[in-house]
Amino acid sequence: MNYKYMIFAVTAFLAPSIVSANPFIGLWEGVDPDDGGHQVLSISDNRQGGVNLLLHDTYFTLCNGGRGVSSGSGTPLRRTLLSEDYKTYCYDTQQTKAGARTYKMNAAGNLLKVDRSSSNLAPVIYHRTNTTSP
């Protein structure tokens, strides 16, 4: 058997999946410029053409400094990800606060900037710390 052709066939089969990989998927970290909180943002594939977002923060301004978690979903379009169902749930007050988020990726694919103007907060710059890409 000619291994050159086998390697070519496997490479041709895998190439489309590598090219179409979602650049947003992975783990991102940033510091909130409003309160200094350390944020960890997980973006995962929702298997429906979009992504799920899950944010943990050491200090939630929207929760008056209390504990909370933020989540949402969105569909990437080029280097932009819009989450219209983004919500922050505050554990201590049991309140949910909603506000759309728009994430913009830089050309290198290693930084995300999130627009939080719907909550009257400054943008956060996230850097990629992990990725599921090969």
Backbone as CSV, one residue per row, in Angstrom:
resi,resn,N_x,N_y,N_z,CA_x,CA_y,CA_z,C_x,C_y,C_z
1,MET,0.845,-1.181,0.000,0.000,0.000,0.000,0.887,1.239,0.000
2,ASN,0.498,2.225,-0.755,1.278,3.448,-0.865,0.837,4.417,0.235
3,TYR,1.722,4.676,1.198,1.386,5.512,2.347,1.253,6.986,1.985
4,LYS,1.899,7.424,0.887,1.763,8.820,0.462,0.305,9.142,0.170
5,TYR,-0.384,8.239,-0.515,-1.778,8.488,-0.866,-2.684,8.417,0.361
6,MET,-2.341,7.540,1.295,-3.129,7.429,2.517,-3.014,8.717,3.330
7,ILE,-1.808,9.238,3.469,-1.604,10.481,4.214,-2.336,11.621,3.524
8,PHE,-2.277,11.686,2.202,-2.981,12.722,1.456,-4.488,12.632,1.691
9,ALA,-5.033,11.427,1.654,-6.470,11.233,1.843,-6.906,11.662,3.237
10,VAL,-6.149,11.297,4.249,-6.480,11.683,5.622,-6.385,13.192,5.773
11,THR,-5.341,13.802,5.223,-5.167,15.251,5.301,-6.315,15.969,4.603
12,ALA,-6.711,15.507,3.439,-7.818,16.128,2.706,-9.124,16.003,3.477
13,PHE,-9.315,14.890,4.177,-10.524,14.678,4.965,-10.573,15.609,6.177
14,LEU,-9.441,15.810,6.838,-9.398,16.625,8.048,-9.348,18.119,7.770
15,ALA,-8.832,18.537,6.647,-8.629,19.958,6.357,-9.891,20.799,6.505
16,PRO,-11.058,20.398,5.981,-12.244,21.240,6.135,-12.640,21.463,7.584
17,SER,-12.479,20.472,8.450,-12.854,20.652,9.848,-11.901,21.590,10.564
18,ILE,-10.637,21.580,10.176,-9.676,22.484,10.799,-9.947,23.916,10.360
19,VAL,-10.223,24.108,9.069,-10.465,25.443,8.539,-11.736,26.039,9.127
20,SER,-12.769,25.228,9.347,-14.041,25.747,9.814,-14.144,25.819,11.335
21,ALA,-13.084,25.527,12.054,-13.129,25.576,13.515,-13.501,26.981,13.984
22,ASN,-14.364,27.068,14.981,-14.820,28.346,15.508,-13.699,29.005,16.311
23,PRO,-13.233,30.184,15.918,-12.101,30.812,16.603,-12.429,31.320,18.001
24,PHE,-13.707,31.441,18.348,-14.083,31.935,19.671,-13.999,30.852,20.745
25,ILE,-14.111,29.589,20.344,-14.161,28.495,21.309,-12.841,28.385,22.056
26,GLY,-12.934,28.347,23.383,-11.750,28.227,24.219,-11.956,28.933,25.547
27,LEU,-10.869,29.106,26.263,-10.887,29.752,27.570,-10.193,31.102,27.453
28,TRP,-10.820,32.130,28.021,-10.341,33.507,27.935,-10.289,34.107,29.339
29,GLU,-9.312,34.976,29.593,-9.202,35.646,30.896,-9.015,37.137,30.708
30,GLY,-9.542,37.904,31.664,-9.392,39.352,31.625,-9.559,39.944,33.008
31,VAL,-9.265,41.232,33.115,-9.434,41.971,34.363,-10.456,43.072,34.115
32,ASP,-11.460,43.146,34.970,-12.498,44.159,34.861,-11.908,45.513,35.247
33,PRO,-11.878,46.501,34.330,-11.288,47.795,34.660,-12.116,48.602,35.656
34,ASP,-13.387,48.243,35.850,-14.229,48.977,36.793,-13.998,48.580,38.243
35,ASP,-13.718,47.289,38.495,-13.574,46.846,39.888,-12.337,45.993,40.152
36,GLY,-11.556,45.675,39.122,-10.336,44.881,39.296,-10.562,43.390,39.402
37,GLY,-11.795,42.942,39.220,-12.098,41.518,39.320,-11.440,40.707,38.217
38,HIS,-11.012,39.492,38.562,-10.413,38.562,37.603,-11.534,37.757,36.970
39,GLN,-11.653,37.838,35.653,-12.731,37.159,34.943,-12.192,36.005,34.108
40,VAL,-12.898,34.887,34.157,-12.588,33.721,33.334,-13.830,33.429,32.497
41,LEU,-13.662,33.490,31.183,-14.758,33.309,30.240,-14.548,32.022,29.449
42,SER,-15.500,31.111,29.558,-15.464,29.868,28.788,-16.451,29.995,27.633
43,ILE,-15.969,29.754,26.422,-16.831,29.761,25.240,-16.776,28.361,24.636
44,SER,-17.933,27.706,24.591,-17.988,26.319,24.116,-18.979,26.180,22.961
45,ASP,-18.779,25.168,22.155,-19.630,24.871,21.005,-20.969,24.334,21.502
46,ASN,-22.080,24.913,21.035,-23.387,24.406,21.466,-23.963,23.370,20.500
47,ARG,-23.178,22.960,19.489,-23.550,21.922,18.521,-24.762,22.306,17.676
48,GLN,-25.101,23.611,17.653,-26.222,24.085,16.834,-25.788,25.274,15.976
49,GLY,-24.489,25.376,15.720,-23.967,26.470,14.914,-23.584,27.697,15.706
50,GLY,-23.749,27.645,17.003,-23.421,28.780,17.859,-22.543,28.367,19.014
51,VAL,-22.491,29.230,20.027,-21.660,28.968,21.197,-22.429,29.274,22.477
52,ASN,-21.959,28.692,23.576,-22.426,29.017,24.918,-21.317,29.766,25.632
53,LEU,-21.691,30.757,26.429,-20.731,31.539,27.201,-20.997,31.335,28.684
54,LEU,-19.940,31.203,29.468,-20.041,31.074,30.917,-18.919,31.900,31.529
55,LEU,-19.276,32.876,32.366,-18.298,33.790,32.952,-18.291,33.671,34.468
56,HIS,-17.087,33.479,35.012,-16.873,33.527,36.459,-16.020,34.750,36.753
57,ASP,-16.321,35.445,37.838,-15.632,36.685,38.193,-15.390,36.680,39.701
58,THR,-14.265,37.248,40.119,-13.975,37.301,41.555,-14.743,38.416,42.257
59,TYR,-15.310,39.358,41.483,-16.066,40.467,42.066,-17.083,40.935,41.035
60,PHE,-18.369,40.742,41.321,-19.412,41.168,40.393,-19.956,42.530,40.805
61,THR,-19.618,43.570,40.051,-20.162,44.901,40.308,-21.681,44.879,40.230
62,LEU,-22.226,44.157,39.241,-23.678,44.089,39.073,-24.375,43.401,40.244
63,CYS,-23.616,42.664,41.068,-24.170,41.982,42.245,-23.725,42.686,43.526
64,ASN,-23.378,43.966,43.435,-22.899,44.744,44.593,-21.711,44.076,45.267
65,GLY,-20.847,43.478,44.467,-19.653,42.820,44.998,-19.883,41.396,45.445
66,GLY,-21.110,40.932,45.362,-21.429,39.569,45.787,-21.086,38.538,44.727
67,ARG,-21.408,37.295,45.047,-21.125,36.185,44.142,-22.172,36.119,43.036
68,GLY,-21.743,35.600,41.894,-22.662,35.458,40.776,-22.037,34.667,39.651
69,VAL,-22.802,34.501,38.603,-22.330,33.832,37.394,-23.067,34.460,36.214
70,SER,-22.380,34.582,35.103,-22.996,35.119,33.890,-22.983,34.050,32.811
71,SER,-24.020,34.053,31.987,-24.088,33.071,30.905,-24.921,33.623,29.761
72,GLY,-24.756,32.996,28.625,-25.516,33.381,27.449,-25.141,32.486,26.291
73,SER,-25.692,32.798,25.145,-25.357,32.072,23.929,-25.251,33.082,22.800
74,GLY,-24.654,32.659,21.707,-24.517,33.563,20.578,-24.063,32.831,19.337
75,THR,-24.080,33.562,18.234,-23.624,33.020,16.962,-22.531,33.919,16.417
76,PRO,-21.337,33.366,16.212,-20.235,34.166,15.679,-20.463,34.535,14.210
77,LEU,-20.056,35.737,13.860,-20.063,36.185,12.476,-18.728,36.862,12.225
78,ARG,-17.877,36.204,11.506,-16.498,36.634,11.261,-15.783,36.806,12.596
79,ARG,-15.412,38.022,12.943,-14.673,38.265,14.191,-15.553,38.916,15.262
80,THR,-16.867,38.767,15.133,-17.809,39.344,16.094,-18.717,38.246,16.636
81,LEU,-18.983,38.320,17.936,-19.892,37.383,18.594,-20.903,38.204,19.380
82,LEU,-22.179,38.067,19.058,-23.242,38.789,19.747,-24.029,37.816,20.611
83,SER,-24.178,38.166,21.888,-25.015,37.381,22.796,-26.146,38.284,23.269
84,GLU,-27.342,38.054,22.729,-28.493,38.882,23.092,-29.206,38.372,24.341
85,ASP,-28.936,37.126,24.733,-29.599,36.554,25.911,-28.661,36.489,27.118
86,TYR,-27.630,37.323,27.143,-26.619,37.301,28.204,-27.236,37.770,29.522
87,LYS,-27.013,36.991,30.580,-27.591,37.302,31.898,-26.562,37.093,32.997
88,THR,-26.668,37.893,34.038,-25.871,37.707,35.251,-26.827,37.357,36.378
89,TYR,-26.565,36.239,37.027,-27.374,35.818,38.171,-26.579,36.070,39.439
90,CYS,-27.156,36.836,40.377,-26.512,37.151,41.652,-27.013,36.171,42.716
91,TYR,-26.101,35.392,43.282,-26.482,34.374,44.262,-27.062,34.982,45.538
92,ASP,-26.411,36.024,46.053,-26.828,36.579,47.347,-28.216,37.211,47.295
93,THR,-28.521,37.931,46.215,-29.818,38.605,46.104,-30.828,37.804,45.290
94,GLN,-30.380,36.754,44.645,-31.202,35.912,43.774,-31.863,36.718,42.659
95,GLN,-31.160,37.753,42.195,-31.659,38.578,41.099,-30.900,38.251,39.818
96,THR,-31.588,38.398,38.700,-30.980,38.213,37.385,-30.981,39.547,36.664
97,LYS,-29.835,39.883,36.092,-29.704,41.134,35.349,-29.291,40.794,33.924
98,ALA,-30.049,41.296,32.960,-29.802,40.980,31.551,-29.210,42.176,30.821
99,GLY,-28.410,41.895,29.831,-27.827,42.936,28.990,-27.027,42.298,27.869
100,ALA,-27.312,42.666,26.649,-26.612,42.083,25.501,-25.116,42.370,25.574
101,ARG,-24.326,41.459,25.032,-22.868,41.610,24.983,-22.404,41.365,23.556
102,THR,-21.474,42.201,23.104,-20.845,42.028,21.797,-19.356,41.846,22.007
103,TYR,-18.830,40.729,21.524,-17.402,40.412,21.630,-16.768,40.599,20.258
104,LYS,-15.652,41.326,20.214,-14.917,41.523,18.957,-13.517,40.963,19.121
105,MET,-13.107,40.126,18.171,-11.795,39.481,18.208,-10.806,40.274,17.358
106,ASN,-9.561,40.364,17.838,-8.523,41.028,17.050,-8.092,40.132,15.889
107,ALA,-7.321,40.696,14.966,-6.917,39.963,13.761,-6.074,38.737,14.076
108,ALA,-5.272,38.792,15.140,-4.422,37.654,15.509,-5.215,36.529,16.168
109,GLY,-6.440,36.810,16.618,-7.269,35.787,17.243,-6.909,35.471,18.678
110,ASN,-6.129,36.352,19.330,-5.724,36.075,20.710,-6.295,37.064,21.721
111,LEU,-7.082,38.047,21.280,-7.709,39.008,22.186,-9.179,39.185,21.828
112,LEU,-10.008,39.337,22.870,-11.428,39.653,22.705,-11.718,40.928,23.476
113,LYS,-12.512,41.801,22.893,-12.966,43.002,23.597,-14.477,42.904,23.695
114,VAL,-15.006,43.047,24.907,-16.453,42.947,25.094,-17.026,44.331,25.386
115,ASP,-18.099,44.645,24.681,-18.826,45.892,24.884,-19.872,45.655,25.971
116,ARG,-19.717,46.357,27.102,-20.666,46.220,28.216,-21.445,47.510,28.426
117,SER,-21.572,48.319,27.376,-22.224,49.619,27.512,-23.697,49.494,27.909
118,SER,-24.338,48.366,27.608,-25.740,48.192,28.009,-25.885,48.151,29.529
119,SER,-24.785,47.869,30.242,-24.791,47.862,31.714,-24.025,49.057,32.278
120,ASN,-23.703,50.043,31.430,-22.936,51.229,31.837,-21.585,50.866,32.438
121,LEU,-20.923,49.862,31.867,-19.612,49.423,32.336,-18.589,49.546,31.210
122,ALA,-17.324,49.751,31.599,-16.231,49.852,30.627,-15.990,48.499,29.963
123,PRO,-15.421,48.493,28.756,-15.124,47.217,28.094,-14.038,46.432,28.820
124,VAL,-14.061,45.115,28.647,-13.025,44.231,29.192,-12.278,43.630,28.008
125,ILE,-10.950,43.548,28.129,-10.125,42.894,27.121,-9.734,41.524,27.675
126,TYR,-10.094,40.468,26.963,-9.754,39.098,27.358,-8.615,38.591,26.489
127,HIS,-7.729,37.795,27.078,-6.696,37.122,26.283,-6.963,35.618,26.317
128,ARG,-6.631,34.958,25.215,-6.866,33.519,25.097,-5.876,32.775,25.989
129,THR,-6.392,31.881,26.819,-5.519,31.072,27.674,-5.538,29.604,27.281
130,ASN,-6.542,29.208,26.512,-6.658,27.816,26.093,-7.540,27.774,24.860
131,THR,-7.379,26.767,24.063,-8.214,26.609,22.883,-8.400,25.131,22.591
132,THR,-9.468,24.819,21.914,-9.706,23.435,21.517,-9.186,23.168,20.121
133,SER,-8.611,24.173,19.464,-8.087,23.992,18.105,-6.888,23.066,18.118
134,PRO,-6.678,22.332,17.009,-5.534,21.408,16.938,-4.222,22.154,16.887
